[in-house]
Amino acid sequence: IRQGDSSSSSSTTITEAPPKGGTTCECICGDRLVWHRLIFAGDVKSEKERECEHEICPQVIIPGLQVHAECHYVEDISELTAGTL
């Protein structure tokens, strides 16, 4: 949000803070590990599980083999990155 008027040179800018939560995912296609604790910003659990099952694994393995897609969302992304950055 930007506020100000033409008669004043001062203005106030308020911006939204970026999302603080994060999603960690594991994607296994058959016996091949594609993602292991891969971290994404925001709550993208459903989207990333769907991406693993329907976009990534069909390109990596023979269709019909077992696919394991599991993601977890946490409110504070620092829980996922603590000690790794």
Backbone as XML, in Angstrom:
<?xml version="1.0"?>
<chain id="A" units="angstrom">
  <residue number="1" name="ILE">
    <atom name="N" x="0.857" y="-1.169" z="0.000"/>
    <atom name="CA" x="0.000" y="0.000" z="0.000"/>
    <atom name="C" x="0.897" y="1.223" z="0.000"/>
  </residue>
  <residue number="2" name="ARG">
    <atom name="N" x="0.638" y="2.146" z="-0.859"/>
    <atom name="CA" x="1.434" y="3.373" z="-0.935"/>
    <atom name="C" x="0.500" y="4.541" z="-0.666"/>
  </residue>
  <residue number="3" name="GLN">
    <atom name="N" x="0.915" y="5.412" z="0.252"/>
    <atom name="CA" x="0.111" y="6.572" z="0.582"/>
    <atom name="C" x="0.933" y="7.823" z="0.367"/>
  </residue>
  <residue number="4" name="GLY">
    <atom name="N" x="0.269" y="8.890" z="0.039"/>
    <atom name="CA" x="0.946" y="10.166" z="-0.141"/>
    <atom name="C" x="0.060" y="11.098" z="-0.935"/>
  </residue>
  <residue number="5" name="ASP">
    <atom name="N" x="0.411" y="12.370" z="-0.970"/>
    <atom name="CA" x="-0.331" y="13.304" z="-1.809"/>
    <atom name="C" x="0.657" y="14.122" z="-2.619"/>
  </residue>
  <residue number="6" name="SER">
    <atom name="N" x="0.155" y="14.821" z="-3.607"/>
    <atom name="CA" x="1.039" y="15.537" z="-4.510"/>
    <atom name="C" x="1.676" y="16.756" z="-3.862"/>
  </residue>
  <residue number="7" name="SER">
    <atom name="N" x="1.110" y="17.290" z="-2.751"/>
    <atom name="CA" x="1.672" y="18.476" z="-2.122"/>
    <atom name="C" x="2.791" y="18.147" z="-1.148"/>
  </residue>
  <residue number="8" name="SER">
    <atom name="N" x="2.978" y="16.887" z="-0.840"/>
    <atom name="CA" x="3.998" y="16.499" z="0.127"/>
    <atom name="C" x="5.002" y="15.567" z="-0.528"/>
  </residue>
  <residue number="9" name="SER">
    <atom name="N" x="6.259" y="15.707" z="-0.154"/>
    <atom name="CA" x="7.281" y="14.839" z="-0.732"/>
    <atom name="C" x="7.432" y="13.549" z="0.059"/>
  </residue>
  <residue number="10" name="SER">
    <atom name="N" x="6.789" y="13.461" z="1.230"/>
    <atom name="CA" x="6.906" y="12.234" z="2.027"/>
    <atom name="C" x="5.805" y="11.259" z="1.636"/>
  </residue>
  <residue number="11" name="SER">
    <atom name="N" x="6.112" y="9.996" z="1.723"/>
    <atom name="CA" x="5.132" y="8.957" z="1.443"/>
    <atom name="C" x="5.389" y="7.793" z="2.379"/>
  </residue>
  <residue number="12" name="THR">
    <atom name="N" x="4.369" y="6.986" z="2.569"/>
    <atom name="CA" x="4.478" y="5.824" z="3.436"/>
    <atom name="C" x="4.273" y="4.582" z="2.590"/>
  </residue>
  <residue number="13" name="THR">
    <atom name="N" x="5.164" y="3.619" z="2.731"/>
    <atom name="CA" x="5.047" y="2.373" z="1.991"/>
    <atom name="C" x="4.918" y="1.231" z="2.983"/>
  </residue>
  <residue number="14" name="ILE">
    <atom name="N" x="3.869" y="0.456" z="2.827"/>
    <atom name="CA" x="3.648" y="-0.713" z="3.668"/>
    <atom name="C" x="3.599" y="-1.919" z="2.751"/>
  </residue>
  <residue number="15" name="THR">
    <atom name="N" x="4.434" y="-2.898" z="3.027"/>
    <atom name="CA" x="4.438" y="-4.103" z="2.205"/>
    <atom name="C" x="4.118" y="-5.300" z="3.075"/>
  </residue>
  <residue number="16" name="GLU">
    <atom name="N" x="3.535" y="-6.306" z="2.469"/>
    <atom name="CA" x="3.238" y="-7.538" z="3.192"/>
    <atom name="C" x="4.511" y="-8.336" z="3.400"/>
  </residue>
  <residue number="17" name="ALA">
    <atom name="N" x="4.607" y="-8.942" z="4.567"/>
    <atom name="CA" x="5.757" y="-9.798" z="4.851"/>
    <atom name="C" x="5.638" y="-11.075" z="4.027"/>
  </residue>
  <residue number="18" name="PRO">
    <atom name="N" x="6.755" y="-11.613" z="3.554"/>
    <atom name="CA" x="6.692" y="-12.871" z="2.807"/>
    <atom name="C" x="6.198" y="-13.997" z="3.711"/>
  </residue>
  <residue number="19" name="PRO">
    <atom name="N" x="5.648" y="-15.048" z="3.127"/>
    <atom name="CA" x="5.168" y="-16.160" z="3.942"/>
    <atom name="C" x="6.294" y="-16.728" z="4.797"/>
  </residue>
  <residue number="20" name="LYS">
    <atom name="N" x="5.976" y="-17.060" z="6.044"/>
    <atom name="CA" x="6.990" y="-17.586" z="6.947"/>
    <atom name="C" x="7.007" y="-19.104" z="6.966"/>
  </residue>
  <residue number="21" name="GLY">
    <atom name="N" x="5.958" y="-19.725" z="6.440"/>
    <atom name="CA" x="5.870" y="-21.175" z="6.465"/>
    <atom name="C" x="6.622" y="-21.810" z="5.307"/>
  </residue>
  <residue number="22" name="GLY">
    <atom name="N" x="6.796" y="-23.126" z="5.417"/>
    <atom name="CA" x="7.482" y="-23.852" z="4.362"/>
    <atom name="C" x="7.031" y="-25.286" z="4.290"/>
  </residue>
  <residue number="23" name="THR">
    <atom name="N" x="7.263" y="-25.894" z="3.152"/>
    <atom name="CA" x="6.877" y="-27.277" z="2.904"/>
    <atom name="C" x="8.120" y="-28.084" z="2.554"/>
  </residue>
  <residue number="24" name="THR">
    <atom name="N" x="8.258" y="-29.236" z="3.174"/>
    <atom name="CA" x="9.352" y="-30.139" z="2.836"/>
    <atom name="C" x="8.751" y="-31.380" z="2.183"/>
  </residue>
  <residue number="25" name="CYS">
    <atom name="N" x="9.389" y="-31.874" z="1.131"/>
    <atom name="CA" x="8.816" y="-32.982" z="0.373"/>
    <atom name="C" x="9.833" y="-34.081" z="0.083"/>
  </residue>
  <residue number="26" name="GLU">
    <atom name="N" x="9.276" y="-35.270" z="-0.058"/>
    <atom name="CA" x="10.032" y="-36.437" z="-0.493"/>
    <atom name="C" x="9.278" y="-37.028" z="-1.675"/>
  </residue>
  <residue number="27" name="CYS">
    <atom name="N" x="10.000" y="-37.347" z="-2.730"/>
    <atom name="CA" x="9.399" y="-37.934" z="-3.926"/>
    <atom name="C" x="10.252" y="-39.129" z="-4.339"/>
  </residue>
  <residue number="28" name="ILE">
    <atom name="N" x="9.634" y="-40.321" z="-4.323"/>
    <atom name="CA" x="10.332" y="-41.544" z="-4.709"/>
    <atom name="C" x="9.562" y="-42.182" z="-5.855"/>
  </residue>
  <residue number="29" name="CYS">
    <atom name="N" x="10.257" y="-42.410" z="-6.939"/>
    <atom name="CA" x="9.669" y="-43.013" z="-8.140"/>
    <atom name="C" x="10.244" y="-44.417" z="-8.292"/>
  </residue>
  <residue number="30" name="GLY">
    <atom name="N" x="9.427" y="-45.431" z="-7.988"/>
    <atom name="CA" x="9.922" y="-46.800" z="-8.011"/>
    <atom name="C" x="10.974" y="-46.950" z="-6.933"/>
  </residue>
  <residue number="31" name="ASP">
    <atom name="N" x="12.211" y="-47.253" z="-7.315"/>
    <atom name="CA" x="13.298" y="-47.346" z="-6.337"/>
    <atom name="C" x="14.241" y="-46.145" z="-6.438"/>
  </residue>
  <residue number="32" name="ARG">
    <atom name="N" x="13.809" y="-45.104" z="-7.144"/>
    <atom name="CA" x="14.659" y="-43.936" z="-7.370"/>
    <atom name="C" x="14.200" y="-42.746" z="-6.534"/>
  </residue>
  <residue number="33" name="LEU">
    <atom name="N" x="15.080" y="-42.252" z="-5.680"/>
    <atom name="CA" x="14.807" y="-41.088" z="-4.858"/>
    <atom name="C" x="15.047" y="-39.828" z="-5.687"/>
  </residue>
  <residue number="34" name="VAL">
    <atom name="N" x="14.000" y="-39.033" z="-5.883"/>
    <atom name="CA" x="14.106" y="-37.817" z="-6.683"/>
    <atom name="C" x="14.246" y="-36.593" z="-5.778"/>
  </residue>
  <residue number="35" name="TRP">
    <atom name="N" x="13.397" y="-36.478" z="-4.749"/>
    <atom name="CA" x="13.488" y="-35.396" z="-3.771"/>
    <atom name="C" x="13.647" y="-36.022" z="-2.404"/>
  </residue>
  <residue number="36" name="HIS">
    <atom name="N" x="14.523" y="-35.506" z="-1.597"/>
    <atom name="CA" x="14.638" y="-35.916" z="-0.192"/>
    <atom name="C" x="14.754" y="-34.659" z="0.649"/>
  </residue>
  <residue number="37" name="ARG">
    <atom name="N" x="13.718" y="-34.364" z="1.405"/>
    <atom name="CA" x="13.642" y="-33.161" z="2.240"/>
    <atom name="C" x="13.877" y="-31.891" z="1.432"/>
  </residue>
  <residue number="38" name="LEU">
    <atom name="N" x="13.345" y="-31.847" z="0.221"/>
    <atom name="CA" x="13.428" y="-30.643" z="-0.595"/>
    <atom name="C" x="12.472" y="-29.615" z="0.004"/>
  </residue>
  <residue number="39" name="ILE">
    <atom name="N" x="12.916" y="-28.381" z="0.182"/>
    <atom name="CA" x="12.137" y="-27.360" z="0.874"/>
    <atom name="C" x="11.592" y="-26.349" z="-0.125"/>
  </residue>
  <residue number="40" name="PHE">
    <atom name="N" x="10.296" y="-26.027" z="0.035"/>
    <atom name="CA" x="9.605" y="-25.037" z="-0.787"/>
    <atom name="C" x="8.994" y="-23.992" z="0.130"/>
  </residue>
  <residue number="41" name="ALA">
    <atom name="N" x="8.980" y="-22.740" z="-0.295"/>
    <atom name="CA" x="8.360" y="-21.671" z="0.484"/>
    <atom name="C" x="6.842" y="-21.781" z="0.395"/>
  </residue>
  <residue number="42" name="GLY">
    <atom name="N" x="6.171" y="-21.517" z="1.509"/>
    <atom name="CA" x="4.712" y="-21.497" z="1.536"/>
    <atom name="C" x="4.101" y="-22.876" z="1.706"/>
  </residue>
  <residue number="43" name="ASP">
    <atom name="N" x="2.763" y="-22.880" z="1.727"/>
    <atom name="CA" x="2.001" y="-24.123" z="1.900"/>
    <atom name="C" x="1.670" y="-24.689" z="0.520"/>
  </residue>
  <residue number="44" name="VAL">
    <atom name="N" x="2.564" y="-25.520" z="-0.012"/>
    <atom name="CA" x="2.396" y="-26.087" z="-1.351"/>
    <atom name="C" x="2.347" y="-27.616" z="-1.289"/>
  </residue>
  <residue number="45" name="LYS">
    <atom name="N" x="1.905" y="-28.148" z="-0.164"/>
    <atom name="CA" x="1.871" y="-29.600" z="0.068"/>
    <atom name="C" x="1.148" y="-30.337" z="-1.056"/>
  </residue>
  <residue number="46" name="SER">
    <atom name="N" x="-0.099" y="-29.991" z="-1.303"/>
    <atom name="CA" x="-0.902" y="-30.694" z="-2.322"/>
    <atom name="C" x="-0.312" y="-30.558" z="-3.721"/>
  </residue>
  <residue number="47" name="GLU">
    <atom name="N" x="0.133" y="-29.343" z="-4.051"/>
    <atom name="CA" x="0.676" y="-29.107" z="-5.388"/>
    <atom name="C" x="1.932" y="-29.934" z="-5.641"/>
  </residue>
  <residue number="48" name="LYS">
    <atom name="N" x="2.827" y="-30.000" z="-4.653"/>
    <atom name="CA" x="4.084" y="-30.725" z="-4.833"/>
    <atom name="C" x="3.878" y="-32.238" z="-4.822"/>
  </residue>
  <residue number="49" name="GLU">
    <atom name="N" x="2.936" y="-32.735" z="-4.025"/>
    <atom name="CA" x="2.635" y="-34.172" z="-4.070"/>
    <atom name="C" x="2.069" y="-34.543" z="-5.432"/>
  </residue>
  <residue number="50" name="ARG">
    <atom name="N" x="1.194" y="-33.699" z="-5.953"/>
    <atom name="CA" x="0.611" y="-33.928" z="-7.279"/>
    <atom name="C" x="1.697" y="-33.847" z="-8.362"/>
  </residue>
  <residue number="51" name="GLU">
    <atom name="N" x="2.611" y="-32.873" z="-8.233"/>
    <atom name="CA" x="3.701" y="-32.730" z="-9.206"/>
    <atom name="C" x="4.573" y="-33.976" z="-9.239"/>
  </residue>
  <residue number="52" name="CYS">
    <atom name="N" x="4.892" y="-34.507" z="-8.070"/>
    <atom name="CA" x="5.704" y="-35.728" z="-7.998"/>
    <atom name="C" x="5.000" y="-36.887" z="-8.696"/>
  </residue>
  <residue number="53" name="GLU">
    <atom name="N" x="3.739" y="-37.104" z="-8.345"/>
    <atom name="CA" x="2.986" y="-38.252" z="-8.866"/>
    <atom name="C" x="2.669" y="-38.154" z="-10.355"/>
  </residue>
  <residue number="54" name="HIS">
    <atom name="N" x="2.316" y="-36.959" z="-10.821"/>
    <atom name="CA" x="1.785" y="-36.834" z="-12.179"/>
    <atom name="C" x="2.729" y="-36.196" z="-13.193"/>
  </residue>
  <residue number="55" name="GLU">
    <atom name="N" x="3.787" y="-35.528" z="-12.732"/>
    <atom name="CA" x="4.696" y="-34.886" z="-13.679"/>
    <atom name="C" x="6.109" y="-35.469" z="-13.617"/>
  </residue>
  <residue number="56" name="ILE">
    <atom name="N" x="6.644" y="-35.608" z="-12.425"/>
    <atom name="CA" x="8.041" y="-36.038" z="-12.297"/>
    <atom name="C" x="8.194" y="-37.538" z="-12.520"/>
  </residue>
  <residue number="57" name="CYS">
    <atom name="N" x="7.468" y="-38.353" z="-11.759"/>
    <atom name="CA" x="7.655" y="-39.806" z="-11.861"/>
    <atom name="C" x="7.333" y="-40.381" z="-13.243"/>
  </residue>
  <residue number="58" name="PRO">
    <atom name="N" x="6.295" y="-39.931" z="-13.922"/>
    <atom name="CA" x="6.066" y="-40.480" z="-15.256"/>
    <atom name="C" x="7.225" y="-40.247" z="-16.226"/>
  </residue>
  <residue number="59" name="GLN">
    <atom name="N" x="8.053" y="-39.234" z="-15.979"/>
    <atom name="CA" x="9.214" y="-38.973" z="-16.834"/>
    <atom name="C" x="10.428" y="-39.789" z="-16.408"/>
  </residue>
  <residue number="60" name="VAL">
    <atom name="N" x="10.428" y="-40.286" z="-15.155"/>
    <atom name="CA" x="11.592" y="-40.954" z="-14.585"/>
    <atom name="C" x="11.502" y="-42.477" z="-14.666"/>
  </residue>
  <residue number="61" name="ILE">
    <atom name="N" x="10.293" y="-43.031" z="-14.529"/>
    <atom name="CA" x="10.141" y="-44.490" z="-14.446"/>
    <atom name="C" x="9.096" y="-45.001" z="-15.428"/>
  </residue>
  <residue number="62" name="ILE">
    <atom name="N" x="9.032" y="-46.303" z="-15.506"/>
    <atom name="CA" x="8.010" y="-46.963" z="-16.320"/>
    <atom name="C" x="6.665" y="-46.766" z="-15.630"/>
  </residue>
  <residue number="63" name="PRO">
    <atom name="N" x="5.647" y="-46.292" z="-16.354"/>
    <atom name="CA" x="4.337" y="-46.098" z="-15.746"/>
    <atom name="C" x="3.848" y="-47.386" z="-15.077"/>
  </residue>
  <residue number="64" name="GLY">
    <atom name="N" x="3.221" y="-47.222" z="-13.926"/>
    <atom name="CA" x="2.699" y="-48.364" z="-13.197"/>
    <atom name="C" x="3.535" y="-48.758" z="-11.993"/>
  </residue>
  <residue number="65" name="LEU">
    <atom name="N" x="4.791" y="-48.311" z="-11.931"/>
    <atom name="CA" x="5.609" y="-48.599" z="-10.763"/>
    <atom name="C" x="5.147" y="-47.735" z="-9.588"/>
  </residue>
  <residue number="66" name="GLN">
    <atom name="N" x="5.466" y="-48.165" z="-8.396"/>
    <atom name="CA" x="5.025" y="-47.481" z="-7.196"/>
    <atom name="C" x="5.648" y="-46.091" z="-7.073"/>
  </residue>
  <residue number="67" name="VAL">
    <atom name="N" x="4.808" y="-45.121" z="-6.694"/>
    <atom name="CA" x="5.232" y="-43.745" z="-6.483"/>
    <atom name="C" x="4.928" y="-43.377" z="-5.036"/>
  </residue>
  <residue number="68" name="HIS">
    <atom name="N" x="5.896" y="-42.734" z="-4.382"/>
    <atom name="CA" x="5.693" y="-42.263" z="-3.008"/>
    <atom name="C" x="5.937" y="-40.766" z="-3.001"/>
  </residue>
  <residue number="69" name="ALA">
    <atom name="N" x="4.878" y="-39.993" z="-2.711"/>
    <atom name="CA" x="4.980" y="-38.537" z="-2.622"/>
    <atom name="C" x="4.458" y="-38.134" z="-1.255"/>
  </residue>
  <residue number="70" name="GLU">
    <atom name="N" x="5.309" y="-37.504" z="-0.465"/>
    <atom name="CA" x="4.897" y="-37.105" z="0.882"/>
    <atom name="C" x="5.495" y="-35.747" z="1.209"/>
  </residue>
  <residue number="71" name="CYS">
    <atom name="N" x="4.624" y="-34.810" z="1.568"/>
    <atom name="CA" x="5.053" y="-33.466" z="1.927"/>
    <atom name="C" x="4.453" y="-33.074" z="3.273"/>
  </residue>
  <residue number="72" name="HIS">
    <atom name="N" x="5.163" y="-32.203" z="3.981"/>
    <atom name="CA" x="4.713" y="-31.706" z="5.279"/>
    <atom name="C" x="4.907" y="-30.196" z="5.315"/>
  </residue>
  <residue number="73" name="TYR">
    <atom name="N" x="3.868" y="-29.491" z="5.791"/>
    <atom name="CA" x="3.934" y="-28.037" z="5.922"/>
    <atom name="C" x="4.168" y="-27.663" z="7.380"/>
  </residue>
  <residue number="74" name="VAL">
    <atom name="N" x="5.026" y="-26.662" z="7.614"/>
    <atom name="CA" x="5.235" y="-26.112" z="8.952"/>
    <atom name="C" x="5.050" y="-24.600" z="8.885"/>
  </residue>
  <residue number="75" name="GLU">
    <atom name="N" x="4.529" y="-24.026" z="9.955"/>
    <atom name="CA" x="4.264" y="-22.585" z="10.012"/>
    <atom name="C" x="5.539" y="-21.750" z="9.982"/>
  </residue>
  <residue number="76" name="ASP">
    <atom name="N" x="6.629" y="-22.281" z="10.530"/>
    <atom name="CA" x="7.885" y="-21.541" z="10.616"/>
    <atom name="C" x="8.958" y="-22.273" z="9.814"/>
  </residue>
  <residue number="77" name="ILE">
    <atom name="N" x="9.322" y="-21.703" z="8.665"/>
    <atom name="CA" x="10.257" y="-22.370" z="7.764"/>
    <atom name="C" x="11.630" y="-22.571" z="8.419"/>
  </residue>
  <residue number="78" name="SER">
    <atom name="N" x="11.939" y="-21.797" z="9.458"/>
    <atom name="CA" x="13.237" y="-21.984" z="10.131"/>
    <atom name="C" x="13.347" y="-23.357" z="10.784"/>
  </residue>
  <residue number="79" name="GLU">
    <atom name="N" x="12.203" y="-23.995" z="11.058"/>
    <atom name="CA" x="12.233" y="-25.368" z="11.582"/>
    <atom name="C" x="12.817" y="-26.328" z="10.550"/>
  </residue>
  <residue number="80" name="LEU">
    <atom name="N" x="12.661" y="-26.001" z="9.272"/>
    <atom name="CA" x="13.164" y="-26.856" z="8.200"/>
    <atom name="C" x="14.598" y="-26.534" z="7.824"/>
  </residue>
  <residue number="81" name="THR">
    <atom name="N" x="15.007" y="-25.283" z="8.039"/>
    <atom name="CA" x="16.324" y="-24.856" z="7.602"/>
    <atom name="C" x="17.321" y="-24.669" z="8.734"/>
  </residue>
  <residue number="82" name="ALA">
    <atom name="N" x="16.910" y="-24.860" z="9.967"/>
    <atom name="CA" x="17.796" y="-24.625" z="11.108"/>
    <atom name="C" x="19.079" y="-25.445" z="10.982"/>
  </residue>
  <residue number="83" name="GLY">
    <atom name="N" x="20.196" y="-24.751" z="11.029"/>
    <atom name="CA" x="21.482" y="-25.416" z="10.959"/>
    <atom name="C" x="21.936" y="-25.809" z="9.570"/>
  </residue>
  <residue number="84" name="THR">
    <atom name="N" x="21.146" y="-25.483" z="8.522"/>
    <atom name="CA" x="21.526" y="-25.889" z="7.182"/>
    <atom name="C" x="21.888" y="-24.725" z="6.281"/>
  </residue>
  <residue number="85" name="LEU">
    <atom name="N" x="21.686" y="-23.506" z="6.748"/>
    <atom name="CA" x="22.011" y="-22.337" z="5.919"/>
    <atom name="C" x="23.256" y="-21.661" z="6.395"/>
  </residue>
</chain>
